[in-house]
Amino acid sequence: MKKTSTRLADGRELIYYDLRDDTVRDTVDRRPLDRTVTTSEVRRDVLLGDSIAVASHRQGRIYHPPADECPLCPTRGERLSEIPEPSYDVVVFENRFPSLAGDSGRCEVVCFTSDHDASFADLGEEQAGLVLDAWTDRTAELSHLPSIEQVFCFENRGAEIGVTLGHPHGQIYGYPFTTPRTALMLRSLAAHQEATGGANLFDTVLERELAGDRVVLAGEHWVAFVPYAAHWPYEVHLYPRRRVPDLLALDEAARTEFPQIYLELLRRFDRIFGTGEPPTPYIAAWHQAPFGALEAFDGVSRDDFALHLELFTIRRTSGKLKFLAGSESGMSVFINDVPPERAAERLREVASS
């Protein structure tokens, strides 16, 4: 992998990740852009004990542009975009309309391929491995920023999820705090550790799932399963068999096998509802240990946390979506219409090709 860092016309950082070491990236951003001004602010909810971001400048972001005006495609002739080069492998750049910025964190966009009509599932293993390298590199770089406590790599796919740009891409958020969902995991981890005399809850969960009937895919280094208490109609958790706290700690064998397992999983997701259906909308979310202090979690260390990816769709059956209504949105109590065992069975049934 070759990494080349440059700046866009308004001062934002852009990084090219290339498969070839001899690739030269020196094209200048020719757009007449003013310096980016953001108004991101983090506010704490004292009743719930969590934080929210206020980012009013995002109201003006680009919304479903036609394909020939996509800002994530390469620059071609006089059609200028966020990526100055006429082609690229993988690109990461600072979001022009970030939810978090400055002392409130950082938001980046990850373009998985220059092919506007592709999806992550269409990538080859080498390209998917390059995306993993980019996620890992950005996790390392952002972890060193003093304002960032947790790094979150994720992909929103599909208009049903709220995606406003159709080009295959994901995002990376650097939060200035430990996110509420991660804090819940850490508290459960600490409680289990105390109750069992030191057993790791993530290890216990993985062992239970391996012994059950909800495993979807199992490789030498990765296991994908539908969790016992899945929140979403089709939800799969992907764990490395060897517990590590973050992407940086994956060994070479796990990094090599990841594209094989993950691409197969995504392709199965696209076939859950039949070949006549539009592509399955989904969210793919990496959970990594925070880089900040963990004193509030009763002796839990970063190494006790287990890196894993959660993949889920809001489509519950053909032509129908799962909406977060009163119980889910008002009280955070999910009601799942698809039994996890049936979801796992269905994902085992479908072939990716």
Coordinates of C-alpha atoms in Angstrom, one line a residue:
M1 CA 0.0 0.0 0.0
K2 CA 1.2 3.5 -0.8
K3 CA -0.2 6.5 1.1
T4 CA -0.2 10.0 -0.2
S5 CA -1.5 13.0 1.8
T6 CA -2.4 16.3 0.2
R7 CA -4.8 19.2 0.8
L8 CA -7.9 20.3 -1.0
A9 CA -8.5 23.9 -2.1
D10 CA -10.2 24.8 1.2
G11 CA -7.5 23.3 3.4
R12 CA -9.1 20.0 4.2
E13 CA -6.8 16.9 4.2
L14 CA -7.2 14.2 1.5
I15 CA -5.3 10.9 1.5
Y16 CA -4.9 8.5 -1.4
Y17 CA -4.3 4.8 -0.6
D18 CA -3.0 3.0 -3.6
L19 CA -2.3 -0.7 -4.4
R20 CA 0.8 0.2 -6.5
D21 CA 3.9 1.7 -4.8
D22 CA 4.8 3.6 -7.9
T23 CA 1.5 5.6 -8.2
V24 CA 2.1 9.4 -8.2
R25 CA -0.6 11.7 -6.8
D26 CA 0.2 15.3 -7.5
T27 CA -3.0 16.8 -9.1
V28 CA -4.0 20.1 -7.6
D29 CA -7.6 20.8 -6.5
R30 CA -8.7 23.5 -9.0
R31 CA -12.0 24.5 -7.3
P32 CA -12.4 28.1 -6.0
L33 CA -13.4 27.0 -2.5
D34 CA -13.4 29.2 0.6
R35 CA -12.0 27.9 3.8
T36 CA -14.4 25.5 5.5
V37 CA -16.3 26.9 8.4
T38 CA -18.2 24.6 10.8
T39 CA -20.4 25.1 13.8
S40 CA -20.2 21.7 15.4
E41 CA -21.0 21.6 19.2
V42 CA -21.2 18.7 21.6
R43 CA -23.8 19.0 24.4
R44 CA -24.2 16.6 27.3
D45 CA -27.7 15.3 28.3
V46 CA -27.4 15.3 32.1
L47 CA -30.5 13.1 32.5
L48 CA -29.4 10.3 30.2
G49 CA -25.7 10.8 30.8
D50 CA -24.8 10.8 27.0
S51 CA -23.8 13.5 24.5
I52 CA -25.2 14.8 21.2
A53 CA -23.7 16.9 18.4
V54 CA -25.4 20.0 17.1
A55 CA -24.2 20.8 13.6
S56 CA -26.6 23.2 11.9
H57 CA -24.2 23.8 8.9
R58 CA -25.1 20.3 7.7
Q59 CA -28.4 21.6 6.4
G60 CA -26.7 22.8 3.3
R61 CA -24.9 19.6 2.3
I62 CA -25.3 18.0 -1.1
Y63 CA -28.5 15.9 -1.4
H64 CA -28.9 13.2 -4.0
P65 CA -27.1 14.8 -6.9
P66 CA -27.3 13.3 -10.4
A67 CA -24.6 10.7 -11.2
D68 CA -22.7 13.1 -13.5
E69 CA -22.4 15.6 -10.6
C70 CA -21.3 13.2 -7.9
P71 CA -18.6 14.8 -5.7
L72 CA -17.1 11.4 -4.8
C73 CA -16.3 10.5 -8.4
P74 CA -12.8 11.4 -9.8
T75 CA -12.3 14.7 -11.4
R76 CA -12.7 14.3 -15.2
G77 CA -11.8 17.3 -17.4
E78 CA -13.7 20.3 -16.2
R79 CA -16.0 18.3 -14.1
L80 CA -14.3 19.0 -10.7
S81 CA -15.0 16.9 -7.6
E82 CA -13.7 16.3 -4.1
I83 CA -11.0 14.0 -5.6
P84 CA -8.7 16.0 -7.9
E85 CA -7.2 12.9 -9.6
P86 CA -8.8 11.4 -12.7
S87 CA -8.8 7.9 -11.0
Y88 CA -8.1 6.4 -7.6
D89 CA -8.1 3.2 -5.6
V90 CA -9.2 4.3 -2.1
V91 CA -9.5 7.9 -0.9
V92 CA -10.1 9.4 2.6
F93 CA -10.8 13.1 3.1
E94 CA -12.2 15.4 5.7
N95 CA -15.9 15.8 5.4
R96 CA -16.9 19.2 4.0
F97 CA -20.1 19.1 6.2
P98 CA -18.9 17.4 9.4
S99 CA -21.0 16.4 12.3
L100 CA -17.9 16.8 14.5
A101 CA -15.0 19.2 14.0
G102 CA -12.2 20.9 15.8
D103 CA -12.3 20.3 19.6
S104 CA -15.6 18.4 19.0
G105 CA -13.9 15.7 17.0
R106 CA -13.4 14.9 13.3
C107 CA -15.4 13.4 10.5
E108 CA -13.9 11.8 7.3
V109 CA -15.3 10.3 4.2
V110 CA -13.9 7.0 2.8
C111 CA -14.4 6.3 -0.9
F112 CA -14.1 2.5 -1.5
T113 CA -13.6 2.7 -5.3
S114 CA -13.8 5.2 -8.1
D115 CA -16.6 3.2 -9.8
H116 CA -19.8 5.1 -9.1
D117 CA -22.1 2.2 -9.9
A118 CA -20.3 -0.4 -7.7
S119 CA -20.9 -1.4 -4.1
F120 CA -18.6 -2.8 -1.4
A121 CA -19.8 -6.3 -2.3
D122 CA -18.6 -5.8 -5.8
L123 CA -15.0 -5.2 -4.7
G124 CA -12.3 -7.8 -5.2
E125 CA -10.4 -9.1 -2.2
E126 CA -7.3 -7.0 -2.9
Q127 CA -9.4 -3.8 -3.0
A128 CA -11.4 -4.7 0.1
G129 CA -8.1 -5.4 1.9
L130 CA -7.0 -1.9 0.9
V131 CA -10.1 -0.4 2.5
L132 CA -9.2 -2.4 5.6
D133 CA -5.7 -0.9 5.5
A134 CA -7.3 2.6 5.2
W135 CA -9.6 2.1 8.1
T136 CA -6.6 0.8 10.2
D137 CA -4.4 3.7 9.2
R138 CA -7.0 6.3 9.9
T139 CA -7.8 4.7 13.3
A140 CA -4.1 5.0 14.2
E141 CA -3.8 8.6 13.0
L142 CA -7.0 9.9 14.7
S143 CA -6.1 8.1 17.9
H144 CA -3.2 10.5 18.3
L145 CA -5.3 13.7 18.1
P146 CA -5.9 15.1 21.6
S147 CA -9.5 15.8 21.0
I148 CA -10.4 12.3 20.0
E149 CA -11.3 9.5 22.4
Q150 CA -12.9 6.9 20.2
V151 CA -12.7 6.1 16.4
F152 CA -15.7 4.7 14.6
C153 CA -15.5 3.4 11.0
F154 CA -18.8 2.7 9.3
E155 CA -20.8 2.4 6.1
N156 CA -24.4 3.6 5.5
R157 CA -25.7 1.9 2.4
G158 CA -29.0 2.7 0.6
A159 CA -31.4 5.6 0.5
E160 CA -33.6 3.9 3.1
I161 CA -30.8 4.4 5.6
G162 CA -30.6 8.1 4.7
V163 CA -27.6 8.0 2.4
T164 CA -27.5 11.2 0.3
L165 CA -24.7 10.2 -2.1
G166 CA -25.0 7.0 -4.1
H167 CA -21.2 6.5 -4.7
P168 CA -19.9 3.6 -2.6
H169 CA -18.4 5.2 0.4
G170 CA -18.3 5.1 4.2
Q171 CA -17.3 7.4 7.0
I172 CA -15.0 7.6 10.0
Y173 CA -16.0 9.6 13.1
G174 CA -13.5 10.6 15.7
Y175 CA -15.5 11.2 18.9
P176 CA -14.3 13.4 21.8
F177 CA -15.9 11.0 24.2
T178 CA -16.7 7.3 24.7
T179 CA -19.9 6.7 22.8
P180 CA -23.0 5.5 24.8
R181 CA -23.2 2.1 23.1
T182 CA -19.6 1.4 23.9
A183 CA -20.0 2.6 27.5
L184 CA -22.9 0.1 27.9
M185 CA -20.6 -2.7 26.6
L186 CA -17.8 -1.7 29.0
R187 CA -20.2 -1.6 32.0
S188 CA -21.5 -5.1 31.1
L189 CA -17.9 -6.3 30.6
A190 CA -16.9 -5.0 34.1
A191 CA -20.0 -6.5 35.8
H192 CA -19.4 -9.9 34.1
Q193 CA -15.7 -9.8 35.1
E194 CA -16.6 -9.2 38.7
A195 CA -19.4 -11.8 38.8
T196 CA -17.2 -14.5 37.3
G197 CA -13.9 -13.8 39.0
G198 CA -12.3 -12.5 35.8
A199 CA -14.0 -14.1 32.8
N200 CA -14.2 -12.0 29.7
L201 CA -17.8 -11.4 28.5
F202 CA -16.9 -11.1 24.8
D203 CA -15.2 -14.5 25.0
T204 CA -18.2 -16.0 26.7
V205 CA -20.5 -14.6 24.0
L206 CA -18.4 -15.9 21.2
E207 CA -18.0 -19.4 22.8
R208 CA -21.8 -19.6 23.2
E209 CA -22.5 -18.6 19.7
L210 CA -20.0 -21.0 18.3
A211 CA -21.8 -23.8 20.1
G212 CA -25.2 -22.7 18.9
D213 CA -27.2 -22.6 15.7
R214 CA -26.9 -18.9 14.7
V215 CA -23.4 -19.1 13.0
V216 CA -23.6 -17.8 9.5
L217 CA -20.0 -18.1 8.3
A218 CA -16.9 -19.4 10.1
G219 CA -13.4 -19.1 8.8
E220 CA -10.1 -19.9 10.4
H221 CA -9.7 -16.4 11.9
W222 CA -13.3 -14.9 11.7
V223 CA -16.8 -15.9 12.8
A224 CA -20.0 -14.3 11.7
F225 CA -23.2 -15.0 13.6
V226 CA -26.7 -13.6 14.3
P227 CA -26.7 -12.7 18.0
Y228 CA -29.0 -14.3 20.5
A229 CA -30.7 -10.9 21.2
A230 CA -30.5 -9.4 17.7
H231 CA -32.2 -5.9 17.6
W232 CA -32.7 -5.8 13.8
P233 CA -34.5 -8.2 11.4
Y234 CA -31.3 -9.4 9.9
E235 CA -28.2 -8.6 12.0
V236 CA -24.8 -10.2 11.9
H237 CA -21.8 -9.7 14.2
L238 CA -18.4 -10.5 12.8
Y239 CA -15.7 -11.3 15.3
P240 CA -12.0 -12.3 15.0
R241 CA -11.5 -15.6 16.8
R242 CA -8.5 -14.0 18.6
R243 CA -9.8 -11.1 20.8
V244 CA -8.1 -7.8 20.0
P245 CA -9.2 -4.3 21.0
D246 CA -9.0 -2.5 17.6
L247 CA -8.1 -2.8 14.0
L248 CA -4.5 -2.0 14.7
A249 CA -4.1 -5.2 16.7
L250 CA -5.2 -7.6 13.9
D251 CA -2.5 -10.0 12.8
E252 CA -1.6 -10.6 9.2
A253 CA -3.6 -13.9 9.0
A254 CA -6.8 -12.2 10.2
R255 CA -6.2 -9.2 7.9
T256 CA -5.8 -11.6 4.9
E257 CA -8.9 -13.6 5.6
F258 CA -11.2 -10.6 6.4
P259 CA -12.0 -9.7 2.8
Q260 CA -13.0 -13.3 2.0
I261 CA -15.4 -13.5 4.9
Y262 CA -16.8 -10.0 4.7
L263 CA -17.4 -9.9 1.0
E264 CA -19.3 -13.2 1.2
L265 CA -21.4 -11.9 4.0
L266 CA -22.3 -8.7 2.1
R267 CA -23.2 -10.7 -1.0
R268 CA -25.5 -12.9 1.1
F269 CA -27.1 -9.8 2.5
D270 CA -27.9 -8.7 -1.1
R271 CA -29.7 -12.0 -1.7
I272 CA -31.8 -12.3 1.5
F273 CA -35.0 -11.0 -0.1
G274 CA -34.6 -12.5 -3.6
T275 CA -32.9 -11.5 -6.8
G276 CA -35.8 -9.2 -7.9
E277 CA -35.4 -6.9 -4.9
P278 CA -33.3 -3.7 -4.9
P279 CA -30.0 -3.9 -3.1
T280 CA -30.4 -4.5 0.6
P281 CA -29.9 -1.3 2.6
Y282 CA -27.6 -1.8 5.6
I283 CA -25.3 -0.3 8.2
A284 CA -21.9 -1.8 8.8
A285 CA -20.3 -0.6 12.0
W286 CA -16.9 -1.3 13.5
H287 CA -16.7 -1.4 17.3
Q288 CA -13.3 -0.6 18.7
A289 CA -12.1 0.1 22.2
P290 CA -11.8 3.8 23.1
F291 CA -8.4 5.3 23.3
G292 CA -9.3 7.4 26.3
A293 CA -9.0 6.5 30.0
L294 CA -11.3 3.7 31.2
E295 CA -11.2 4.3 35.0
A296 CA -15.0 4.7 35.1
F297 CA -15.4 1.1 34.1
D298 CA -14.2 -0.7 37.2
G299 CA -10.8 -2.1 36.2
V300 CA -11.6 -2.9 32.6
S301 CA -8.7 -2.3 30.2
R302 CA -8.6 -1.7 26.4
D303 CA -7.4 -5.3 25.9
D304 CA -10.6 -6.6 27.5
F305 CA -12.6 -5.1 24.7
A306 CA -13.3 -7.2 21.6
L307 CA -13.1 -5.6 18.1
H308 CA -16.1 -6.6 16.1
L309 CA -18.2 -5.5 13.2
E310 CA -22.0 -5.3 13.3
L311 CA -23.9 -5.5 10.0
F312 CA -27.7 -5.0 9.9
T313 CA -30.5 -4.0 7.6
I314 CA -33.7 -2.1 8.4
R315 CA -35.6 -4.2 5.7
R316 CA -37.6 -6.8 7.6
T317 CA -39.2 -8.6 4.5
S318 CA -39.7 -7.9 0.9
G319 CA -40.9 -4.4 0.3
K320 CA -41.2 -3.6 4.1
L321 CA -38.9 -1.7 6.4
K322 CA -38.4 -1.9 10.1
F323 CA -39.3 1.5 11.6
L324 CA -38.2 2.6 15.0
A325 CA -41.5 3.5 16.5
G326 CA -42.7 4.2 20.1
S327 CA -41.0 1.3 22.0
E328 CA -37.7 1.6 20.1
S329 CA -37.4 5.3 19.8
G330 CA -39.2 6.3 23.0
M331 CA -37.8 3.7 25.4
S332 CA -34.9 2.0 23.5
V333 CA -36.7 -1.4 23.7
F334 CA -36.4 -3.1 20.3
I335 CA -39.1 -5.5 19.0
N336 CA -37.7 -7.9 16.4
D337 CA -40.1 -9.4 13.9
V338 CA -37.6 -12.0 12.7
P339 CA -36.4 -14.7 15.1
P340 CA -32.6 -14.6 15.2
E341 CA -32.4 -18.4 14.5
R342 CA -34.5 -18.0 11.4
A343 CA -32.4 -15.1 10.2
A344 CA -29.2 -17.1 10.6
E345 CA -30.9 -20.0 8.8
R346 CA -31.9 -17.8 5.9
L347 CA -28.4 -16.3 5.6
R348 CA -26.9 -19.8 5.5
E349 CA -29.4 -20.7 2.7
V350 CA -28.6 -17.9 0.3
A351 CA -25.6 -18.3 -2.1
S352 CA -23.6 -15.2 -3.1
S353 CA -23.3 -16.3 -6.7

